[in-house]
mmCIF file of C-alpha atoms in Angstrom:
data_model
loop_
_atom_site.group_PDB
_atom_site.id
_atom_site.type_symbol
_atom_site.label_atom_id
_atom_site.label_comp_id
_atom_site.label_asym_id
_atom_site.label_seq_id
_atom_site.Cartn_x
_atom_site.Cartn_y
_atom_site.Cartn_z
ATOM 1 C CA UNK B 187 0.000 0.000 0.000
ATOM 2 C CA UNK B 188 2.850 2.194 0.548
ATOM 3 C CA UNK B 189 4.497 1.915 -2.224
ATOM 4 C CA UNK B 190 1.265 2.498 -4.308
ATOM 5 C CA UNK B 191 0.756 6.208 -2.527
ATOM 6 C CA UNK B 192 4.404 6.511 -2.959
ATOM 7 C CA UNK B 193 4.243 5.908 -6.720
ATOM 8 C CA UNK B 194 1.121 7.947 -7.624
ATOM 9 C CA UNK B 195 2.653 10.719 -5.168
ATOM 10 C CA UNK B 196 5.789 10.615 -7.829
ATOM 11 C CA UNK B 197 3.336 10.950 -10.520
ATOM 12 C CA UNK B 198 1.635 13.886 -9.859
ATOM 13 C CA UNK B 199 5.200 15.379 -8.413
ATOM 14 C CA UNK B 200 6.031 14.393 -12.110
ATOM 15 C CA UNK B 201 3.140 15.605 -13.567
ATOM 16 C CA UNK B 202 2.750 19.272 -12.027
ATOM 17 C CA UNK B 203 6.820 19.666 -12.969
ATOM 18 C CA UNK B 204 5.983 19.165 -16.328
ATOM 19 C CA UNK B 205 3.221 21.398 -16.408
ATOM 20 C CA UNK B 206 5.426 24.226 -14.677
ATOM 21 C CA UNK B 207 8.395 23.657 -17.215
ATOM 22 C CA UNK B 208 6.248 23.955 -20.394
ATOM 23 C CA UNK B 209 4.400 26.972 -18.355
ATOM 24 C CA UNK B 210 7.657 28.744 -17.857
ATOM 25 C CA UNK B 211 8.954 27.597 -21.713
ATOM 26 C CA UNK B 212 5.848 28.896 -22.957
ATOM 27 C CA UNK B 213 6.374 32.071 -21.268
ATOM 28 C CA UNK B 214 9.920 32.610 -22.636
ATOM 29 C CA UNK B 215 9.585 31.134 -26.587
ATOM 30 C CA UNK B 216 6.803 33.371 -26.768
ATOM 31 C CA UNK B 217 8.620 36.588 -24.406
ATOM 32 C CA UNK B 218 5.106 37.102 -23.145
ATOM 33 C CA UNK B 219 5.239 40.013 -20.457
ATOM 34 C CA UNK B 220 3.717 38.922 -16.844
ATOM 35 C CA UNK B 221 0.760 41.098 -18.068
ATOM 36 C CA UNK B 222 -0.173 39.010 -20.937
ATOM 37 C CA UNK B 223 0.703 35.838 -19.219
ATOM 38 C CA UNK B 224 2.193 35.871 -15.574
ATOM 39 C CA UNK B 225 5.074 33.502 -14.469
ATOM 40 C CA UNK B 226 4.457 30.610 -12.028
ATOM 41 C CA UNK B 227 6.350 32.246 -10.106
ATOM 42 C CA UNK B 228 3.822 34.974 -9.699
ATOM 43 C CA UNK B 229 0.754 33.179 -10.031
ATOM 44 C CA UNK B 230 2.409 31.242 -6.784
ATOM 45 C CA UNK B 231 2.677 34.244 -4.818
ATOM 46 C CA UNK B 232 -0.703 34.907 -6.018
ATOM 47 C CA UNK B 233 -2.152 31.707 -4.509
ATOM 48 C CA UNK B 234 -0.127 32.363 -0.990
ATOM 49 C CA UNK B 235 -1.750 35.905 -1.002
ATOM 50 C CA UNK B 236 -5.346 34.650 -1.393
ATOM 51 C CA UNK B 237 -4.683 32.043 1.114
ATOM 52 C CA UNK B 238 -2.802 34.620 3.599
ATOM 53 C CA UNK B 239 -6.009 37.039 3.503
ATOM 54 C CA UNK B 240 -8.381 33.875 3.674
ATOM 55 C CA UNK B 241 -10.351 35.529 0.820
ATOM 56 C CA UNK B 242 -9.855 31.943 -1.107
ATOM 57 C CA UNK B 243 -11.456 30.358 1.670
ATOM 58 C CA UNK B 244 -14.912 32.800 1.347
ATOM 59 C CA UNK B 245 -14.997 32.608 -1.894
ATOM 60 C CA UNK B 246 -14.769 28.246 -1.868
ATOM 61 C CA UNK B 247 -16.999 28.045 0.881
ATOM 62 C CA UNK B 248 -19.887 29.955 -1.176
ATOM 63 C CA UNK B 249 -19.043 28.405 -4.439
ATOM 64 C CA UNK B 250 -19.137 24.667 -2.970
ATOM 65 C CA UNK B 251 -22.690 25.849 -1.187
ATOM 66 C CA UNK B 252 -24.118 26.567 -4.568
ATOM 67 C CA UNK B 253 -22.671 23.643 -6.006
ATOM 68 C CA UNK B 254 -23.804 20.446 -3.938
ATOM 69 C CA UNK B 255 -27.174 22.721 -4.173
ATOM 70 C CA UNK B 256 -27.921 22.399 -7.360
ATOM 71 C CA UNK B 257 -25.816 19.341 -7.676
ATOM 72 C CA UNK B 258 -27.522 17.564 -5.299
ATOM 73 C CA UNK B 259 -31.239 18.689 -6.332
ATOM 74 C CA UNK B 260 -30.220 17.693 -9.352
ATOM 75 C CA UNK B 261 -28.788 14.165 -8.541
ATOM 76 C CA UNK B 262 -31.913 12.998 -6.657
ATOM 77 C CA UNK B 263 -34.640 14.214 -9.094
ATOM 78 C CA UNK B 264 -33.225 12.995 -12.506
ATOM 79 C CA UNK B 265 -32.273 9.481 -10.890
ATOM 80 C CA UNK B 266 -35.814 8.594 -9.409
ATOM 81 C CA UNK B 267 -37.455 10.468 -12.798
ATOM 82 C CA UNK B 268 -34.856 7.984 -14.531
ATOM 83 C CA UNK B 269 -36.030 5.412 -12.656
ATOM 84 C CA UNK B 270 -39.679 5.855 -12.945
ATOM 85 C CA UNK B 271 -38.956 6.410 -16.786
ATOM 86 C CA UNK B 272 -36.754 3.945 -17.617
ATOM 87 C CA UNK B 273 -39.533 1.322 -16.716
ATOM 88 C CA UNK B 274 -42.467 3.075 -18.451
ATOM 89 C CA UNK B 275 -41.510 2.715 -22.288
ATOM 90 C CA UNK B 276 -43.885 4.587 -23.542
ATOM 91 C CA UNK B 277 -43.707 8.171 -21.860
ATOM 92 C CA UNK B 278 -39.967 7.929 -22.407
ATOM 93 C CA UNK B 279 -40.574 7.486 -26.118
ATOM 94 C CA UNK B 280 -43.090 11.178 -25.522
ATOM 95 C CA UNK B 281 -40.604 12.414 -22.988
ATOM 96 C CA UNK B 282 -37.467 11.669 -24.843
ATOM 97 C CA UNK B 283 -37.993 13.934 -27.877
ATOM 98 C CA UNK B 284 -37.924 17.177 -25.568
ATOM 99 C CA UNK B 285 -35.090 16.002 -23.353
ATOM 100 C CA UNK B 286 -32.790 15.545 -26.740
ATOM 101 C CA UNK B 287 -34.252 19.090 -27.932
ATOM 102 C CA UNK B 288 -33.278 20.302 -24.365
ATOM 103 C CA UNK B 289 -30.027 18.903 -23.574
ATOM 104 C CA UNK B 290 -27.811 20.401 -25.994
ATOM 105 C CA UNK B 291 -29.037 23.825 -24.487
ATOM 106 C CA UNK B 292 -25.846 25.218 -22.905
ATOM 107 C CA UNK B 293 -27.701 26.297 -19.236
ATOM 108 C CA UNK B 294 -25.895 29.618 -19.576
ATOM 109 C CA UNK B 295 -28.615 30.251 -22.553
ATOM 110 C CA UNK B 296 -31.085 30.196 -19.896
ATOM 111 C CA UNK B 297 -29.104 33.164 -17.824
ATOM 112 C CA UNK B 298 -31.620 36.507 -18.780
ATOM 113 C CA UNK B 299 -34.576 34.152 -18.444
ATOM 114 C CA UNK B 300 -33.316 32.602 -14.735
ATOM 115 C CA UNK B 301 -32.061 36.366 -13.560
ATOM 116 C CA UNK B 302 -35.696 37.633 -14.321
ATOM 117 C CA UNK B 303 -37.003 34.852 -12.318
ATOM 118 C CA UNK B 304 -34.781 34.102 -9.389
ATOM 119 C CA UNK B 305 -32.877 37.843 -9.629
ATOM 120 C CA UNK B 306 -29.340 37.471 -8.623
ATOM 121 C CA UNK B 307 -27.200 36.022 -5.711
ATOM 122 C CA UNK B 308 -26.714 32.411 -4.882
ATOM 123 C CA UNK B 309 -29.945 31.140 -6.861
ATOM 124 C CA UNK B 310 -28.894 32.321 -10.651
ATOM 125 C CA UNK B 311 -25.871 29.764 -10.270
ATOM 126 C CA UNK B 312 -27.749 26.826 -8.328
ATOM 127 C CA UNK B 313 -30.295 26.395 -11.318
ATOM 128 C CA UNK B 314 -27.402 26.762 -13.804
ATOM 129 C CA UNK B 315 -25.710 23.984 -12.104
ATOM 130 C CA UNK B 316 -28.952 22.011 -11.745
ATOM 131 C CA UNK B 317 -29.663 22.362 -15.520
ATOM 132 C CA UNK B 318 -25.835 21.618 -16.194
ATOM 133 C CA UNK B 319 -26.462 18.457 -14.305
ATOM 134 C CA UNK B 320 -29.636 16.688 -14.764
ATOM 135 C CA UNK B 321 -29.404 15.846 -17.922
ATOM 136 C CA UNK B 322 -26.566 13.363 -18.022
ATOM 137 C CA UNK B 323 -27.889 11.836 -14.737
ATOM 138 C CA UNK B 324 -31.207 11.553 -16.250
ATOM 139 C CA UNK B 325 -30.174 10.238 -19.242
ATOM 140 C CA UNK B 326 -27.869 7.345 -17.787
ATOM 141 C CA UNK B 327 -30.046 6.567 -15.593
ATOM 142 C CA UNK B 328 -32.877 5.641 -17.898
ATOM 143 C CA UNK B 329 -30.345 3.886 -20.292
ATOM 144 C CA UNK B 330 -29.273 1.690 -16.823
ATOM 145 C CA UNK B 331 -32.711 1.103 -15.844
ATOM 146 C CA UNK B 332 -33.258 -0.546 -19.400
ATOM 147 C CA UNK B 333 -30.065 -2.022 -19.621
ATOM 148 C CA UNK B 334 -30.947 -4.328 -16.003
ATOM 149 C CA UNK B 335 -30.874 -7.829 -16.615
ATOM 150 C CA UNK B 336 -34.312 -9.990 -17.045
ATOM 151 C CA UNK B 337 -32.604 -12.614 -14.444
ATOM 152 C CA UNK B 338 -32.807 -10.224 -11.957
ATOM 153 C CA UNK B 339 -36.513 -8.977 -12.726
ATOM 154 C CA UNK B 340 -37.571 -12.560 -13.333
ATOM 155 C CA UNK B 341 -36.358 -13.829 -9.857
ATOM 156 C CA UNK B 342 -37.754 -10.748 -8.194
ATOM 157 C CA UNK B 343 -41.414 -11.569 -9.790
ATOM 158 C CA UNK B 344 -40.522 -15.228 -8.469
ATOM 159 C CA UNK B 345 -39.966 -14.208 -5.121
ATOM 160 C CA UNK B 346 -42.966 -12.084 -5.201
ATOM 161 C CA UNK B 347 -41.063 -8.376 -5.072
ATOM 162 C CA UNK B 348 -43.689 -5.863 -5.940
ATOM 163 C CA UNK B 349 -42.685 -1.704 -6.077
ATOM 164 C CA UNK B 350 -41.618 0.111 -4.305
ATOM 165 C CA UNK B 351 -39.449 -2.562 -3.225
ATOM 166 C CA UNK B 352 -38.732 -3.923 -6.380
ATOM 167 C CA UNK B 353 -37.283 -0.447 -7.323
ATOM 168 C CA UNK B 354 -34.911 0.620 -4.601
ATOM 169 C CA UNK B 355 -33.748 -3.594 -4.072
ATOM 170 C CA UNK B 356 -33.574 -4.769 -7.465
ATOM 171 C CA UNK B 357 -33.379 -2.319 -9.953
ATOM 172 C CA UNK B 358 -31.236 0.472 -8.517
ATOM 173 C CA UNK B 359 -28.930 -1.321 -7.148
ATOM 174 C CA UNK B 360 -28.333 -3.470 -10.904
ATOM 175 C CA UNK B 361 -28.492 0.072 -12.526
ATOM 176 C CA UNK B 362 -25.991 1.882 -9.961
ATOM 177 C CA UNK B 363 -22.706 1.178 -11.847
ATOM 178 C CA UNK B 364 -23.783 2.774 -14.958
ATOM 179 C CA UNK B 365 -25.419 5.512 -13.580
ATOM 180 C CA UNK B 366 -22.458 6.617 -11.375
ATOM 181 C CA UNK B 367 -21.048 7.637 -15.337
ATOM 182 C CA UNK B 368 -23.814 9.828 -15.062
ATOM 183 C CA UNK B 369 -22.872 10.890 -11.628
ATOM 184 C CA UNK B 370 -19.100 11.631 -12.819
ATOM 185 C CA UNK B 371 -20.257 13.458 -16.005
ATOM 186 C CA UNK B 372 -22.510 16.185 -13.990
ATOM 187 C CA UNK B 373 -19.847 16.580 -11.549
ATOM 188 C CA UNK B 374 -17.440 17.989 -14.281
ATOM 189 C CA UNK B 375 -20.624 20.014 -16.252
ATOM 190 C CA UNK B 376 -22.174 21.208 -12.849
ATOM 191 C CA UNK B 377 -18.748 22.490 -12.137
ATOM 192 C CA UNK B 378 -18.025 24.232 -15.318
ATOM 193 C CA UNK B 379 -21.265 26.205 -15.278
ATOM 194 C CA UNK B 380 -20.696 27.002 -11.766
ATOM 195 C CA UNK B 381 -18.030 29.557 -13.041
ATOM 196 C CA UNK B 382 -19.772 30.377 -15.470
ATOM 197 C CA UNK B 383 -23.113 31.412 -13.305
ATOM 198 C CA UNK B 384 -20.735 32.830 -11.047
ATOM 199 C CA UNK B 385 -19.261 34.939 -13.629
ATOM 200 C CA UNK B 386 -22.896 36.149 -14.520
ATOM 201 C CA UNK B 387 -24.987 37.203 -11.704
ATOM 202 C CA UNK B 388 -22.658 36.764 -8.363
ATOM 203 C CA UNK B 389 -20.720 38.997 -6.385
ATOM 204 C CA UNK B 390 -19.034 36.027 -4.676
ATOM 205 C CA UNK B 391 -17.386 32.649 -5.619
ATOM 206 C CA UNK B 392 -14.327 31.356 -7.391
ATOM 207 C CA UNK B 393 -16.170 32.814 -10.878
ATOM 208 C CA UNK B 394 -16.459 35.936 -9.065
ATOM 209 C CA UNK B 395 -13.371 36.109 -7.836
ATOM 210 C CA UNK B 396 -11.667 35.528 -11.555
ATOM 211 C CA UNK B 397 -13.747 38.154 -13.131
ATOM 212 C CA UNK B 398 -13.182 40.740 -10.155
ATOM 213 C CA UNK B 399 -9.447 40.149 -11.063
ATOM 214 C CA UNK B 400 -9.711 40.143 -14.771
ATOM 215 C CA UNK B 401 -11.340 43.720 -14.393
ATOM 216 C CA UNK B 402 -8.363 44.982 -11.758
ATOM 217 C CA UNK B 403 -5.647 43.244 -14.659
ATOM 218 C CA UNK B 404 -4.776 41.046 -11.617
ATOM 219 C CA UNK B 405 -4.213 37.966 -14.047
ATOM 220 C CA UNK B 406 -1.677 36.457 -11.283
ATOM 221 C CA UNK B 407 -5.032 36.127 -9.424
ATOM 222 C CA UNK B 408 -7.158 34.903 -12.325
ATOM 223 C CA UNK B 409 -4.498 31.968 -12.623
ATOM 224 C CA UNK B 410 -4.673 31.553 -8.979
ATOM 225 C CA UNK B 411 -8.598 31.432 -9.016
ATOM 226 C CA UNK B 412 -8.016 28.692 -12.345
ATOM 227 C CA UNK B 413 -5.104 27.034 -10.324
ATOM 228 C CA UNK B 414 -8.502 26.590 -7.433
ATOM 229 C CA UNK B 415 -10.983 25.464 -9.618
ATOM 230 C CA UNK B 416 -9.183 22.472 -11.251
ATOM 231 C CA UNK B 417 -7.744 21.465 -7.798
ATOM 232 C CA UNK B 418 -11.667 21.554 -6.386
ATOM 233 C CA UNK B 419 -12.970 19.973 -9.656
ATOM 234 C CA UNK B 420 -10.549 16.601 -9.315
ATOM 235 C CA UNK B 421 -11.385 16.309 -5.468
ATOM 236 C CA UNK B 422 -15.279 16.552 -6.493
ATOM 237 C CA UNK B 423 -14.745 13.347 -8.832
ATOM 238 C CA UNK B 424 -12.446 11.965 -6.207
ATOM 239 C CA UNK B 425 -15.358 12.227 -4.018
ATOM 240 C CA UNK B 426 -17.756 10.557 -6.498
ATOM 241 C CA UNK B 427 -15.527 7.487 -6.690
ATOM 242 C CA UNK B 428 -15.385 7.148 -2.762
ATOM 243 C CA UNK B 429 -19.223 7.509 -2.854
ATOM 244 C CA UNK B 430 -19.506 4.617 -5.739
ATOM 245 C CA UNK B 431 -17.193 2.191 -3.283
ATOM 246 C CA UNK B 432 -19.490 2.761 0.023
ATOM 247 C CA UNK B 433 -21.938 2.167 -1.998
ATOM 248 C CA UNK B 434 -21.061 -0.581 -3.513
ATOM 249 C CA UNK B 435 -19.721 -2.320 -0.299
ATOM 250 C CA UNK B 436 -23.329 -1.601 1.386
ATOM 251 C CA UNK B 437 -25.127 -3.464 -1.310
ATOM 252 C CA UNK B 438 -22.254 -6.678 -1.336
ATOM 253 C CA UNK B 439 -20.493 -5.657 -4.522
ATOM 254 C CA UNK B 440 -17.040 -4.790 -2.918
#
């Protein structure tokens, strides 16, 4: 076990020095001044300010708030709609037609129509996110729910499982693998369009924060908020996967 932390500790050691070299290479090939493009060097100093002040911090705490929000609301409503949908054939083949006209929809369309009806502050991002999300939960969710196995159904009707049991005991459990797909997709979209909400209608939060410094020309800080985001977005997914094992070891699959 030590030697596996060890070895993926070398490889992101490896993987950040590589990213700093070309960084700095990029920098000099192109003699970019810092206020076109500012050193990693700067952009450093940049984080250790924002984490000196504890602005960072404000700013994180808000943005994950609005996040798991929407994320959340999301989560929970498109898997049991999945569910529920992915067993009734025919008002997916009604329902489907919208979602497809509906999904490719970048949420941020919806931005003048969701200020006018929420106004701005915290809400404007937490729909965005919940928009950004639901519809690659929904969708892998109903694909899972049709893609269960006829053993498992068959054995259920055998053994006399009737909904809601059959649901929550059979069918989400068979399903959970491939909708936890689902799960990782709308953790990277929801993220995305977190910044980008944030950017919109907010006067707080990481896409706040990088727009506030765009408009000073504080790009060591817009780096620095970047530098954040990434950092937050791989230790969302990170969180997905531990989420997929508990579950997995509470229903025997682990």
């Amino acid at each position: 076990m030590n030697s596996r932390i060890l070895y993926k500790t070398i490889n992101i050691l490896a993987a950040i020095a590589i990213v700093l070299v070309v960084w700095q290479l990029v920098i000099w090939i192109g003699d970019y001044p810092e206020a076109l493009l500012p050193s990693p060097l700067n952009v450093g100093a940049g984080i250790i300010e924002l984490v000196q002040t504890g602005v960072i911090f404000e700013h994180i705490q808000i943005s994950l708030f609005r996040f798991f929000t929407g994320y959340l609301l999301a989560v929970i409503s498109a898997v049991i709609l999945g569910l529920i949908l992915g067993r009734t054939g025919r008002v997916w083949a009604i329902i489907d037609p919208i979602v497809q006209v509906l999904r490719p929809v970048a949420p941020i369309a919806w931005t003048p129509f969701i200020v006018l009806w929420f106004g701005i502050g915290s809400m404007p991002a937490i729909v965005i996110i919940f928009i950004a999300a639901f519809f690659p939960v929904l969708l892998t969710t109903v694909s899972a729910v049709k893609r269960v196995d006829d053993t498992y159904l068959k054995v259920a009707k055998n053994l006399e499982i009737k909904q809601p049991q059959l649901m929550y005991k059979v069918i989400l459990p068979a399903a959970f693998p491939t909708i936890v797909n689902g799960l990782h997709i709308a953790i990277g979209t929801g993220w995305i369009f977190l910044v980008a909400g944030e950017m919109v209608g907010a006067q707080s939060g990481l896409g706040y924060l990088i727009i506030d410094s765009r408009n000073a020309l504080d790009l060591d800080l817009v780096l620095a908020g970047i530098v954040f985001i990434g950092i937050l977005g791989l230790l969302l997914d990170k969180a997905v996967h531990l989420f997929e094992a508990w579950v997995g070891r509470q229903w025997g699959k682990a």
